[in-house]
Amino acid sequence: MITASGIPDAYERSSGKNLRELIEDVEFAIMEQNLRIVERLHVGEAIRERGNKDFPDYEIILYCSLTFAEKILKLDPQMINSCPGRITIRGKEGSYILSAQLWQELPGNEKLNVLIRDMNEILVYIIDHAILKWE
């Protein structure tokens, strides 16, 4: 989806890896970029446990960088509403979509937008490296 500013709201790539391998590679790429994993949510698994056995996998990985957070919050305290960041995995075995919610630029705040563009580049790197086949 494209936002009003013309910037996509997410960066997505597909992968044929199995779920465990994909989660491990995403988490490695996140930590490699000095981001901290705050929480992991296993939404698909929880729904399957409630009885819908065929429900697809939905994983949410929440991440944070206190350095990034401090900088953006000094420039715009309302950015707390976007924290923490998230990367998601959805699909079924052999066919997953890995997606990073991109940070949205704000009109008239170029200092903040530079930081946001830098973080979005990191997120693209994380997604691109997580889908690579490591042999």
Short mmCIF file of C-alpha atoms in Angstrom, two decimals:
data_model
loop_
_atom_site.label_atom_id
_atom_site.label_comp_id
_atom_site.label_asym_id
_atom_site.label_seq_id
_atom_site.Cartn_x
_atom_site.Cartn_y
_atom_site.Cartn_z
CA MET A 1 0.00 0.00 0.00
CA ILE A 2 1.22 3.51 -0.82
CA THR A 3 0.66 6.25 1.76
CA ALA A 4 -0.44 9.82 1.08
CA SER A 5 3.21 10.87 0.94
CA GLY A 6 3.78 8.43 -1.94
CA ILE A 7 5.97 6.15 0.16
CA PRO A 8 5.08 2.46 0.54
CA ASP A 9 4.03 1.57 4.08
CA ALA A 10 5.83 -1.79 3.99
CA TYR A 11 8.70 -3.55 2.26
CA GLU A 12 7.90 -7.18 1.42
CA ARG A 13 9.71 -10.15 -0.06
CA SER A 14 8.71 -13.78 -0.46
CA SER A 15 10.68 -16.80 0.70
CA GLY A 16 10.52 -20.55 0.33
CA LYS A 17 12.42 -21.14 3.60
CA ASN A 18 10.75 -23.02 6.43
CA LEU A 19 9.35 -20.90 9.24
CA ARG A 20 11.99 -21.67 11.86
CA GLU A 21 14.85 -20.92 9.46
CA LEU A 22 13.20 -17.68 8.34
CA ILE A 23 12.64 -16.52 11.93
CA GLU A 24 16.27 -17.31 12.82
CA ASP A 25 17.57 -15.43 9.78
CA VAL A 26 15.33 -12.41 10.44
CA GLU A 27 16.39 -12.27 14.08
CA PHE A 28 20.07 -12.60 13.15
CA ALA A 29 19.75 -9.76 10.62
CA ILE A 30 17.94 -7.60 13.20
CA MET A 31 20.66 -8.12 15.81
CA GLU A 32 23.38 -7.65 13.18
CA GLN A 33 22.03 -4.12 12.71
CA ASN A 34 22.27 -3.40 16.46
CA LEU A 35 18.53 -3.53 16.96
CA ARG A 36 17.06 -5.22 20.01
CA ILE A 37 14.26 -7.76 19.73
CA VAL A 38 11.63 -6.66 22.22
CA GLU A 39 8.99 -9.36 21.75
CA ARG A 40 7.84 -12.16 19.47
CA LEU A 41 4.14 -12.77 18.88
CA HIS A 42 2.99 -16.12 17.48
CA VAL A 43 -0.49 -15.12 16.28
CA GLY A 44 -1.04 -17.99 13.84
CA GLU A 45 0.03 -20.59 16.40
CA ALA A 46 -2.31 -19.11 19.02
CA ILE A 47 -5.26 -19.24 16.62
CA ARG A 48 -4.46 -22.84 15.69
CA GLU A 49 -4.37 -23.73 19.40
CA ARG A 50 -7.92 -22.36 19.67
CA GLY A 51 -9.11 -24.94 17.16
CA ASN A 52 -8.54 -23.58 13.64
CA LYS A 53 -5.94 -26.22 12.69
CA ASP A 54 -5.47 -24.96 9.10
CA PHE A 55 -4.80 -21.33 10.01
CA PRO A 56 -1.60 -19.98 8.38
CA ASP A 57 1.49 -18.84 10.25
CA TYR A 58 1.51 -15.22 11.38
CA GLU A 59 4.57 -14.06 13.32
CA ILE A 60 5.31 -10.56 14.59
CA ILE A 61 8.80 -9.58 15.70
CA LEU A 62 8.95 -6.28 17.58
CA TYR A 63 12.30 -4.47 17.55
CA CYS A 64 13.74 -1.30 19.03
CA SER A 65 16.86 0.83 18.93
CA LEU A 66 17.09 3.08 21.96
CA THR A 67 19.53 5.33 20.09
CA PHE A 68 17.05 5.74 17.21
CA ALA A 69 14.14 6.17 19.64
CA GLU A 70 15.94 8.88 21.59
CA LYS A 71 16.76 10.83 18.43
CA ILE A 72 13.29 10.65 16.88
CA LEU A 73 11.49 11.39 20.16
CA LYS A 74 13.60 14.52 20.68
CA LEU A 75 12.50 15.71 17.24
CA ASP A 76 8.85 14.64 17.55
CA PRO A 77 7.45 13.17 20.79
CA GLN A 78 4.42 11.79 18.91
CA MET A 79 6.72 9.28 17.22
CA ILE A 80 6.29 7.16 20.37
CA ASN A 81 3.06 6.00 18.69
CA SER A 82 5.19 4.21 16.08
CA CYS A 83 7.39 2.39 18.60
CA PRO A 84 8.44 -0.36 18.67
CA GLY A 85 8.98 -1.22 15.04
CA ARG A 86 7.74 -4.51 13.64
CA ILE A 87 8.63 -7.13 11.10
CA THR A 88 6.09 -9.79 10.19
CA ILE A 89 6.10 -13.22 8.60
CA ARG A 90 2.93 -14.68 7.14
CA GLY A 91 2.07 -17.73 5.07
CA LYS A 92 2.35 -21.49 5.07
CA GLU A 93 5.28 -23.88 4.86
CA GLY A 94 7.21 -23.27 1.64
CA SER A 95 5.59 -19.92 0.87
CA TYR A 96 6.12 -17.04 3.29
CA ILE A 97 5.98 -13.27 2.97
CA LEU A 98 8.44 -11.32 5.09
CA SER A 99 7.36 -7.73 5.65
CA ALA A 100 8.83 -4.70 7.42
CA GLN A 101 6.55 -1.86 8.39
CA LEU A 102 8.38 1.20 7.07
CA TRP A 103 8.65 4.36 9.11
CA GLN A 104 6.70 7.21 7.52
CA GLU A 105 8.27 10.56 6.81
CA LEU A 106 6.62 13.69 8.17
CA PRO A 107 6.24 16.85 6.09
CA GLY A 108 8.36 19.76 7.28
CA ASN A 109 10.70 17.81 9.57
CA GLU A 110 13.78 17.06 7.48
CA LYS A 111 16.00 16.15 10.45
CA LEU A 112 13.49 13.48 11.46
CA ASN A 113 13.02 12.33 7.88
CA VAL A 114 16.76 11.72 7.47
CA LEU A 115 16.65 9.38 10.49
CA ILE A 116 13.54 7.66 9.15
CA ARG A 117 15.11 7.11 5.73
CA ASP A 118 18.20 5.64 7.41
CA MET A 119 16.07 3.24 9.47
CA ASN A 120 14.05 2.24 6.41
CA GLU A 121 17.30 1.38 4.60
CA ILE A 122 18.22 -0.85 7.55
CA LEU A 123 14.83 -2.57 7.35
CA VAL A 124 15.23 -3.25 3.63
CA TYR A 125 18.67 -4.72 4.37
CA ILE A 126 17.19 -6.96 7.09
CA ILE A 127 14.44 -8.29 4.83
CA ASP A 128 16.76 -8.80 1.85
CA HIS A 129 19.35 -10.67 3.92
CA ALA A 130 16.82 -12.77 5.81
CA ILE A 131 15.41 -14.29 2.61
CA LEU A 132 18.83 -15.30 1.23
CA LYS A 133 19.61 -19.00 1.15
CA TRP A 134 22.68 -19.62 3.32
CA GLU A 135 24.52 -22.78 2.38
#
